[in-house]
Every structure is written in structure tokens, then in C-alpha cells.
mmCIF file of C-alpha atoms in Angstrom:
data_model
loop_
_atom_site.group_PDB
_atom_site.id
_atom_site.type_symbol
_atom_site.label_atom_id
_atom_site.label_comp_id
_atom_site.label_asym_id
_atom_site.label_seq_id
_atom_site.Cartn_x
_atom_site.Cartn_y
_atom_site.Cartn_z
ATOM 1 C CA MET A 125 -33.359 -107.858 128.155
ATOM 2 C CA ALA A 126 -36.699 -107.011 126.546
ATOM 3 C CA GLY A 127 -38.843 -104.632 128.556
ATOM 4 C CA GLU A 128 -36.031 -103.601 130.935
ATOM 5 C CA LEU A 129 -36.773 -100.165 132.451
ATOM 6 C CA GLY A 130 -35.092 -97.468 130.385
ATOM 7 C CA SER A 131 -34.361 -99.677 127.397
ATOM 8 C CA ILE A 132 -35.525 -99.102 123.816
ATOM 9 C CA ASP A 133 -37.711 -102.170 124.181
ATOM 10 C CA HIS A 134 -39.334 -100.615 127.220
ATOM 11 C CA LEU A 135 -39.925 -97.381 125.310
ATOM 12 C CA SER A 136 -41.500 -99.424 122.492
ATOM 13 C CA GLN A 137 -43.783 -101.015 125.049
ATOM 14 C CA ILE A 138 -44.772 -97.583 126.356
ATOM 15 C CA ILE A 139 -45.542 -96.398 122.825
ATOM 16 C CA SER A 140 -47.738 -99.439 122.273
ATOM 17 C CA GLN A 141 -49.456 -98.792 125.590
ATOM 18 C CA VAL A 142 -50.371 -95.211 124.741
ATOM 19 C CA VAL A 143 -52.100 -96.182 121.499
ATOM 20 C CA ALA A 144 -55.489 -96.544 123.228
ATOM 21 C CA PRO A 145 -55.203 -93.163 124.986
ATOM 22 C CA SER A 146 -54.257 -91.637 121.649
ATOM 23 C CA PHE A 147 -57.501 -92.933 120.154
ATOM 24 C CA VAL A 148 -59.370 -91.393 123.102
ATOM 25 C CA LEU A 149 -57.744 -88.060 122.218
ATOM 26 C CA GLY A 150 -59.038 -88.438 118.654
ATOM 27 C CA ALA A 151 -62.521 -89.210 119.952
ATOM 28 C CA VAL A 152 -62.393 -86.222 122.304
ATOM 29 C CA THR A 153 -61.397 -83.973 119.411
ATOM 30 C CA GLY A 154 -64.313 -85.241 117.295
ATOM 31 C CA LEU A 155 -66.714 -84.842 120.191
ATOM 32 C CA ILE A 156 -65.640 -81.256 120.822
ATOM 33 C CA SER A 157 -66.116 -80.483 117.137
ATOM 34 C CA ILE A 158 -69.652 -81.895 117.227
ATOM 35 C CA ILE A 159 -70.475 -79.956 120.397
ATOM 36 C CA TYR A 160 -69.182 -76.691 118.985
ATOM 37 C CA SER A 161 -71.196 -77.187 115.781
ATOM 38 C CA GLN A 162 -74.310 -77.771 117.854
ATOM 39 C CA MET A 163 -73.554 -74.799 120.066
ATOM 40 C CA THR A 164 -73.005 -72.490 117.081
ATOM 41 C CA ALA A 165 -76.394 -73.437 115.608
ATOM 42 C CA LEU A 166 -78.042 -73.011 118.994
ATOM 43 C CA LEU A 167 -76.505 -69.563 119.569
ATOM 44 C CA ASP A 168 -77.576 -68.484 116.082
ATOM 45 C CA ARG A 169 -81.115 -69.503 116.947
ATOM 46 C CA ILE A 170 -80.986 -67.634 120.256
ATOM 47 C CA ARG A 171 -79.741 -64.498 118.508
ATOM 48 C CA SER A 172 -82.480 -64.705 115.897
ATOM 49 C CA ILE A 173 -85.176 -65.141 118.537
ATOM 50 C CA LYS A 174 -83.817 -62.238 120.560
ATOM 51 C CA ALA A 175 -83.953 -60.105 117.419
ATOM 52 C CA ILE A 176 -87.712 -60.604 117.148
ATOM 53 C CA THR A 177 -89.376 -57.272 117.813
ATOM 54 C CA ASP A 178 -92.343 -56.739 120.112
ATOM 55 C CA ASP A 179 -94.542 -55.744 117.180
ATOM 56 C CA ASP A 180 -93.900 -59.057 115.349
ATOM 57 C CA ALA A 181 -97.021 -60.782 116.764
ATOM 58 C CA GLY A 182 -96.671 -63.780 114.449
ATOM 59 C CA ARG A 183 -93.288 -64.785 115.843
ATOM 60 C CA HIS A 184 -93.246 -63.148 119.267
ATOM 61 C CA HIS A 185 -94.341 -66.451 120.894
ATOM 62 C CA LEU A 186 -90.954 -67.937 119.916
ATOM 63 C CA ARG A 187 -89.407 -65.917 122.730
ATOM 64 C CA ASN A 188 -91.038 -68.364 125.137
ATOM 65 C CA ASP A 189 -88.436 -70.907 124.026
ATOM 66 C CA LEU A 190 -85.447 -68.859 125.247
ATOM 67 C CA PRO A 191 -85.193 -70.492 128.722
ATOM 68 C CA ARG A 192 -85.111 -73.946 127.122
ATOM 69 C CA LEU A 193 -82.503 -72.846 124.603
ATOM 70 C CA LEU A 194 -80.367 -71.316 127.365
ATOM 71 C CA ARG A 195 -80.590 -74.579 129.313
ATOM 72 C CA ARG A 196 -79.392 -76.457 126.237
ATOM 73 C CA THR A 197 -76.499 -73.992 125.912
ATOM 74 C CA GLY A 198 -75.532 -74.677 129.522
ATOM 75 C CA LEU A 199 -75.535 -78.412 128.922
ATOM 76 C CA LEU A 200 -73.377 -77.991 125.817
ATOM 77 C CA GLN A 201 -70.934 -75.813 127.764
ATOM 78 C CA ARG A 202 -70.733 -78.477 130.435
ATOM 79 C CA ALA A 203 -70.182 -81.137 127.775
ATOM 80 C CA VAL A 204 -67.296 -79.127 126.314
ATOM 81 C CA MET A 205 -65.669 -78.670 129.716
ATOM 82 C CA PHE A 206 -65.915 -82.407 130.466
ATOM 83 C CA ALA A 207 -64.491 -83.185 127.030
ATOM 84 C CA PHE A 208 -61.570 -80.810 127.567
ATOM 85 C CA ALA A 209 -60.952 -82.370 130.985
ATOM 86 C CA SER A 210 -60.912 -85.782 129.339
ATOM 87 C CA GLY A 211 -58.438 -84.588 126.729
ATOM 88 C CA ILE A 212 -56.172 -82.945 129.286
ATOM 89 C CA THR A 213 -56.248 -86.016 131.555
ATOM 90 C CA THR A 214 -55.465 -88.298 128.611
ATOM 91 C CA THR A 215 -52.606 -86.075 127.571
ATOM 92 C CA LEU A 216 -51.246 -86.149 131.144
ATOM 93 C CA LEU A 217 -51.513 -89.944 131.026
ATOM 94 C CA ILE A 218 -49.370 -90.068 127.889
ATOM 95 C CA ILE A 219 -46.864 -87.644 129.368
ATOM 96 C CA LEU A 220 -46.706 -89.714 132.560
ATOM 97 C CA ALA A 221 -46.132 -92.914 130.606
ATOM 98 C CA PHE A 222 -43.227 -91.438 128.672
ATOM 99 C CA ALA A 223 -41.755 -89.720 131.733
ATOM 100 C CA ALA A 224 -41.939 -92.992 133.655
ATOM 101 C CA ALA A 225 -40.118 -94.742 130.832
ATOM 102 C CA LEU A 226 -37.497 -91.987 130.673
ATOM 103 C CA PHE A 227 -36.843 -92.029 134.416
ATOM 104 C CA SER A 228 -37.376 -95.795 134.831
ATOM 105 C CA PHE A 229 -40.410 -95.494 137.144
ATOM 106 C CA GLN A 230 -43.249 -97.912 137.419
ATOM 107 C CA HIS A 231 -46.344 -96.176 136.046
ATOM 108 C CA ILE A 232 -49.039 -98.805 136.007
ATOM 109 C CA PHE A 233 -51.120 -97.412 138.885
ATOM 110 C CA GLY A 234 -50.834 -93.770 137.814
ATOM 111 C CA THR A 235 -51.670 -94.354 134.171
ATOM 112 C CA ALA A 236 -54.534 -96.682 135.055
ATOM 113 C CA MET A 237 -56.058 -94.057 137.371
ATOM 114 C CA LEU A 238 -55.632 -91.296 134.787
ATOM 115 C CA PHE A 239 -57.229 -93.448 132.114
ATOM 116 C CA ILE A 240 -60.203 -94.161 134.390
ATOM 117 C CA VAL A 241 -60.579 -90.440 135.189
ATOM 118 C CA SER A 242 -60.243 -89.544 131.497
ATOM 119 C CA LEU A 243 -62.944 -92.004 130.476
ATOM 120 C CA ALA A 244 -65.198 -90.781 133.299
ATOM 121 C CA PHE A 245 -64.889 -87.215 131.984
ATOM 122 C CA PHE A 246 -65.554 -88.452 128.466
ATOM 123 C CA CYS A 247 -68.650 -90.308 129.720
ATOM 124 C CA ALA A 248 -69.847 -87.170 131.555
ATOM 125 C CA SER A 249 -69.411 -85.164 128.359
ATOM 126 C CA LEU A 250 -71.448 -87.708 126.401
ATOM 127 C CA ALA A 251 -74.126 -87.689 129.097
ATOM 128 C CA SER A 252 -74.407 -83.885 128.961
ATOM 129 C CA LEU A 253 -74.630 -84.023 125.179
ATOM 130 C CA ALA A 254 -77.337 -86.691 125.447
ATOM 131 C CA MET A 255 -79.352 -84.541 127.886
ATOM 132 C CA GLU A 256 -79.071 -81.583 125.505
ATOM 133 C CA GLY A 257 -80.140 -83.806 122.615
ATOM 134 C CA ARG A 258 -83.207 -84.976 124.525
ATOM 135 C CA ILE A 259 -84.217 -81.391 125.236
ATOM 136 C CA SER A 260 -83.620 -80.409 121.604
ATOM 137 C CA LEU A 261 -86.061 -83.065 120.439
ATOM 138 C CA SER A 262 -88.897 -81.827 122.586
ATOM 139 C CA GLU A 263 -92.237 -80.935 121.057
ATOM 140 C CA PHE A 264 -91.310 -77.239 120.666
ATOM 141 C CA ASP A 265 -88.751 -78.008 117.964
ATOM 142 C CA THR A 266 -91.010 -80.405 116.085
ATOM 143 C CA TYR A 267 -93.432 -77.834 114.866
ATOM 144 C CA HIS A 268 -91.393 -74.589 114.703
#
């Protein structure tokens, strides 16, 4: 009977059901890559500003931007943590789906809850990245 718990057809159904979470994992991976690229550029800028000497009067005012840059770094770190939480939750969802198929358990409620949690973490990561982006486009960056 097609879809019977523990059958090959049921396993095929599980595989088809974890396609969407697999795409979420791909999106999470891409998001983490973008965040790390942004963070690397930001940390390079922080290091270069911290290297400005006290006798460099022409660039010394750039040090005033350090608190804003550090806030951006914090938002990016938070975005990374939310993205990792999304990836871990999605991976647990996939594991649960396959374990449920292997042991013939119903998994609808558990996988649905994990998918909701995973997408909430993904959304939180995007929101943190958006906040960082808004700060990065402030007037200080437009003329320096």
C-alpha cells in the first residue's frame, strides 16, 4: 500500500517532504556567506580606523565612527547566530522526518513546529541584517 508507514513509498514521501527544508538550508548557507563577507569588510574598516594615530589630524575624526561600527558588528553577529539556529533547526527537522519514517512514527506536528521555528530564526537573521544595512547607509558612510 502506497504511503504505508515504514514502506519504500513512505520513505519516498518523506524525501519529497524534506525538499523545502533542504532549500532553506541552501538559503541559510548563502545568507551566512553574505553576512561573513559583510563582517570581514566591517572588521577591516574597524582595524584601519583603530590604526589611525593621534597625530593624524586629517583622519582622526574617523574614530568617532567606531561606536556605530561596533553596533553594526553586533547586529551581524546576531544575524549569524540566528542563521545558524535556523540551519540547525532545519537539519533537526530533516533528521526527525527520516527517523519518523524509519521507526514508523507520525511526524507531522514535530516537523511542522520545527519548520516554523526554523523560518522564525531565518526571519530574525534577515531582520538583524536589515538593521545593520540601515545603519551602514547612514550619512557617515556617504561622504567618507
